[in-house]
mmCIF file of C-alpha atoms in Angstrom:
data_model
loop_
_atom_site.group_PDB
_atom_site.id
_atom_site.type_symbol
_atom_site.label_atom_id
_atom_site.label_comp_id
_atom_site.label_asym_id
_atom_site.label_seq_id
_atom_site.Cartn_x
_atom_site.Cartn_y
_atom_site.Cartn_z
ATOM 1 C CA UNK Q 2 157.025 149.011 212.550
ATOM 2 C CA UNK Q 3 158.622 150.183 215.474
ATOM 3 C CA UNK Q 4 157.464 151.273 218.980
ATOM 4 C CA UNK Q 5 156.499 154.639 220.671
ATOM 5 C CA UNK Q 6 159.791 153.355 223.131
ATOM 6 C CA UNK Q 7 161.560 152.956 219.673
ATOM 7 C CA UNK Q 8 160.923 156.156 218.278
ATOM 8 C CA UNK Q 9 161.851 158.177 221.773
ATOM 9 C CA UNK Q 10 164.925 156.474 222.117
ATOM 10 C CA UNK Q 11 166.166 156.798 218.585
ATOM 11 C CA UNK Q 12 166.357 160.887 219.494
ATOM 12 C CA UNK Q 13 168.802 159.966 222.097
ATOM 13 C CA UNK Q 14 172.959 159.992 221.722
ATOM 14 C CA UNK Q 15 174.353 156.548 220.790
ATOM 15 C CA UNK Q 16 175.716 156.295 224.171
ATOM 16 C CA UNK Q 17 172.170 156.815 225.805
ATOM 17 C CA UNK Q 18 170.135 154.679 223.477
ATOM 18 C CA UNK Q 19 172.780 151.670 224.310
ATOM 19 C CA UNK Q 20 172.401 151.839 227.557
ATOM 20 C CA UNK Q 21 168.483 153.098 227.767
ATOM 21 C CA UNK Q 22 167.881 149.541 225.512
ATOM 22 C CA UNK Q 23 169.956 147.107 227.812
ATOM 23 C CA UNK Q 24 167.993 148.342 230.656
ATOM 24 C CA UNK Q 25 164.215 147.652 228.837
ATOM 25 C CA UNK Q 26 166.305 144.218 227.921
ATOM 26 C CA UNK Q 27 166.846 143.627 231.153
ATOM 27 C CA UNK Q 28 163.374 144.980 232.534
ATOM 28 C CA UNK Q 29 161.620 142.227 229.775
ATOM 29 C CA UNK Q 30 164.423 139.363 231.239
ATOM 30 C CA UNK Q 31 163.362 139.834 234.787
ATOM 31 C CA UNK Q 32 160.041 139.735 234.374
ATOM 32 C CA UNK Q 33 160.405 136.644 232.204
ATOM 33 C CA UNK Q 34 162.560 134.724 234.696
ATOM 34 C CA UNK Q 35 159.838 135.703 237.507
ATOM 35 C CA UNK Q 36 157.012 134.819 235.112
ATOM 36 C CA UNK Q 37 155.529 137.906 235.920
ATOM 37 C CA UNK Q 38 153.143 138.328 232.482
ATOM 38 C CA UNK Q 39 153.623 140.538 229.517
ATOM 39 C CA UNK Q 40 155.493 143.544 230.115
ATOM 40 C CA UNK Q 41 153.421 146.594 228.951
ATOM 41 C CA UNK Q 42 155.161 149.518 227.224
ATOM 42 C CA UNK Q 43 153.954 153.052 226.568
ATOM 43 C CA UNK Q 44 155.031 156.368 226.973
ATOM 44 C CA UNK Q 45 154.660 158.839 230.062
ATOM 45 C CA UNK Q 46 154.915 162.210 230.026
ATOM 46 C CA UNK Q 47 157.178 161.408 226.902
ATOM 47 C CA UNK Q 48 159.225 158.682 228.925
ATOM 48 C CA UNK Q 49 159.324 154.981 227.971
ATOM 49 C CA UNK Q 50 157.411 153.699 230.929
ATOM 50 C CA UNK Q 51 157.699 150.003 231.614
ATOM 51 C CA UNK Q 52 154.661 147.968 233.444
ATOM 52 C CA UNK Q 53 153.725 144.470 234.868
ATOM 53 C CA UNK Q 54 150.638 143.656 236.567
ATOM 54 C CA UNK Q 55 152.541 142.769 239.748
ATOM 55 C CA UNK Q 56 154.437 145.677 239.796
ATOM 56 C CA UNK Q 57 155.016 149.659 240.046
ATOM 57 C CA UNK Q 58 155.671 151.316 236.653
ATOM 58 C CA UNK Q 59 159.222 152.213 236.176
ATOM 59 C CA UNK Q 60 160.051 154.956 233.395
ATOM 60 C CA UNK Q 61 163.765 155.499 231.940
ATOM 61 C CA UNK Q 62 165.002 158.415 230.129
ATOM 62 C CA UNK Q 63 167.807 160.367 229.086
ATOM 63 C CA UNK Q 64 167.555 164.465 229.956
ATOM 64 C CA UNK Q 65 169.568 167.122 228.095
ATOM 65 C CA UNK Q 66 169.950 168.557 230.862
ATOM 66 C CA UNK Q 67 171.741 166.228 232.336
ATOM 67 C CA UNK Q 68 173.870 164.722 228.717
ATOM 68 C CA UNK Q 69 175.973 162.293 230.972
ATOM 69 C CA UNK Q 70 173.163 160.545 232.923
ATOM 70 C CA UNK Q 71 170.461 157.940 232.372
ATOM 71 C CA UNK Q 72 167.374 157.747 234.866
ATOM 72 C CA UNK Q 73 165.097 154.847 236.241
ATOM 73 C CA UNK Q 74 162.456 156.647 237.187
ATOM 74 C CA UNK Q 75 159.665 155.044 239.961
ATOM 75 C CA UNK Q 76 156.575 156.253 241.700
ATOM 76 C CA UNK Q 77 157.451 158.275 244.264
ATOM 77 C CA UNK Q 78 154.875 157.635 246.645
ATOM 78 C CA UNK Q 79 156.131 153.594 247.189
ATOM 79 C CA UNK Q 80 159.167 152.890 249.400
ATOM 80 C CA UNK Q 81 161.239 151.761 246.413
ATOM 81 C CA UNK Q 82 163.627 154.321 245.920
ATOM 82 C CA UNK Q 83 164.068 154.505 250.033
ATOM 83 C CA UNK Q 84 164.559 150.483 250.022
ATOM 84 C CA UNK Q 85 167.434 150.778 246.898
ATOM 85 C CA UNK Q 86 169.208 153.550 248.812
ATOM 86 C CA UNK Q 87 169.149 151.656 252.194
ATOM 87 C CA UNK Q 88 170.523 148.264 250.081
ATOM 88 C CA UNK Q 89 172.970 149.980 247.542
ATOM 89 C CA UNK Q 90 173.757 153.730 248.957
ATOM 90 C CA UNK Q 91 177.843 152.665 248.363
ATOM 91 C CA UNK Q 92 176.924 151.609 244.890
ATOM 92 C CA UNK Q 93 174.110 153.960 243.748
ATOM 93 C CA UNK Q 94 173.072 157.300 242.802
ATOM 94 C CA UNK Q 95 169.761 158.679 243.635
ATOM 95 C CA UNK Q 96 167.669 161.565 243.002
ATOM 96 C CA UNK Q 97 165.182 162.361 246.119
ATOM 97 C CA UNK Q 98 162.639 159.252 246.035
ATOM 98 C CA UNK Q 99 162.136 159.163 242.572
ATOM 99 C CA UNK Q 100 164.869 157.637 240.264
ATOM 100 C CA UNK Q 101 168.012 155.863 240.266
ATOM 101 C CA UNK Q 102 170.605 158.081 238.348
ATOM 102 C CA UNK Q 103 172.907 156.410 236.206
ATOM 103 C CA UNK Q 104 176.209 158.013 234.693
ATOM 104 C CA UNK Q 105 176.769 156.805 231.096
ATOM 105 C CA UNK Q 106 180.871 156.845 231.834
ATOM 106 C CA UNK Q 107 180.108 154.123 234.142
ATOM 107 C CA UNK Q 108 179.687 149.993 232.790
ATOM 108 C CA UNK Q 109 175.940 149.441 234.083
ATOM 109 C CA UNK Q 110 175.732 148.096 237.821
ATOM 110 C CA UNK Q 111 173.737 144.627 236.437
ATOM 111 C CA UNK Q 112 173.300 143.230 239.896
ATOM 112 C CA UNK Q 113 172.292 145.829 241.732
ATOM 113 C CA UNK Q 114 170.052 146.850 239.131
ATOM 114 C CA UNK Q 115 168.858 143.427 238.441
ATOM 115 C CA UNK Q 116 167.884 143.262 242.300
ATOM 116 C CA UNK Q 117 165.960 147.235 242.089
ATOM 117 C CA UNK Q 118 163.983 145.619 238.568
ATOM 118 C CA UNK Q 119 162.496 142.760 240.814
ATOM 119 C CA UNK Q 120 161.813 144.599 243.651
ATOM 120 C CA UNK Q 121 160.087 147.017 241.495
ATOM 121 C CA UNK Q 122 158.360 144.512 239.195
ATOM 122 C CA UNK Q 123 157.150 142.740 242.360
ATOM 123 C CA UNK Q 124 156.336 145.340 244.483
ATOM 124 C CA UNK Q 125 152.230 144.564 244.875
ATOM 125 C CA UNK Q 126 153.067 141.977 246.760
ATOM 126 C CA UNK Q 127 156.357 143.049 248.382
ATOM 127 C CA UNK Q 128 154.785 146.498 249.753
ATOM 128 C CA UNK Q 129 153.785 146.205 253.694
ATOM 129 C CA UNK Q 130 157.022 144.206 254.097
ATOM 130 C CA UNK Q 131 159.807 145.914 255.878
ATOM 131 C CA UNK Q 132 162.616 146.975 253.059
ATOM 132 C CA UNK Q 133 160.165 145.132 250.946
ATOM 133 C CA UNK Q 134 161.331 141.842 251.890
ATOM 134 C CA UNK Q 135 164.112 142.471 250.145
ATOM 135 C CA UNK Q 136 167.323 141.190 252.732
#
């Protein structure tokens, strides 16, 4: 039986799904190396939306709109998206203070995006730190 994620992503381009399912791979490996807990999955606002109790929900899609682009989508109320573009403006795309934009013509940054995954999955208890304690 597959997943809510499952059945959104299998909408999606070949090109998006590939890339949409080695980021929730790598969202499930961080959290496992950090021993962070069971990574919750749902859907928001029709987005596969990824959780850990220690962290801020991050959401990924894939827009029409936009055919050549995947998102990581975070709240936009925490100082993640501020704290990615002050560590990784030279290797990053960003839209306002909301997601990380991704170009599927592009091999996926892993370590950059590795390091935006824990900050994110670990951002309870990396919040009233300056660039979240991430330097």
């Amino acid at each position: 039986m597959s997943s809510p994620i499952d059945n959104q992503i299998s909408h999606y381009p070949s090109n998006a799904k590939k890339y949409l399912n080695e980021l929730r791979t790598m969202i499930h490996r961080v959290a496992g190396d950090l021993e962070l807990g069971k990574v919750e999955e749902s859907l928001k606002w029709q987005e596969p939306s990824l959780t850990v109790p220690s962290g801020s929900p991050i959401r990924m899609d894939w827009k029409l709109k936009t055919p050549n682009h995947c998102y990581l989508f975070f709240h936009c109320q925490t100082k993640l998206v501020d704290t990615f573009r002050e560590l990784y403006a030279d290797e990053l795309q960003f839209q306002g203070n909301r997601a990380i934009v991704l170009s599927l013509d592009q091999p996926l940054p892993y370590s950059a995006i590795e390091h935006c995954l824990t900050l994110a999955l670990t951002y309870q208890e990396r919040k009233h730190f300056p660039l979240l304690s991430a330097m």
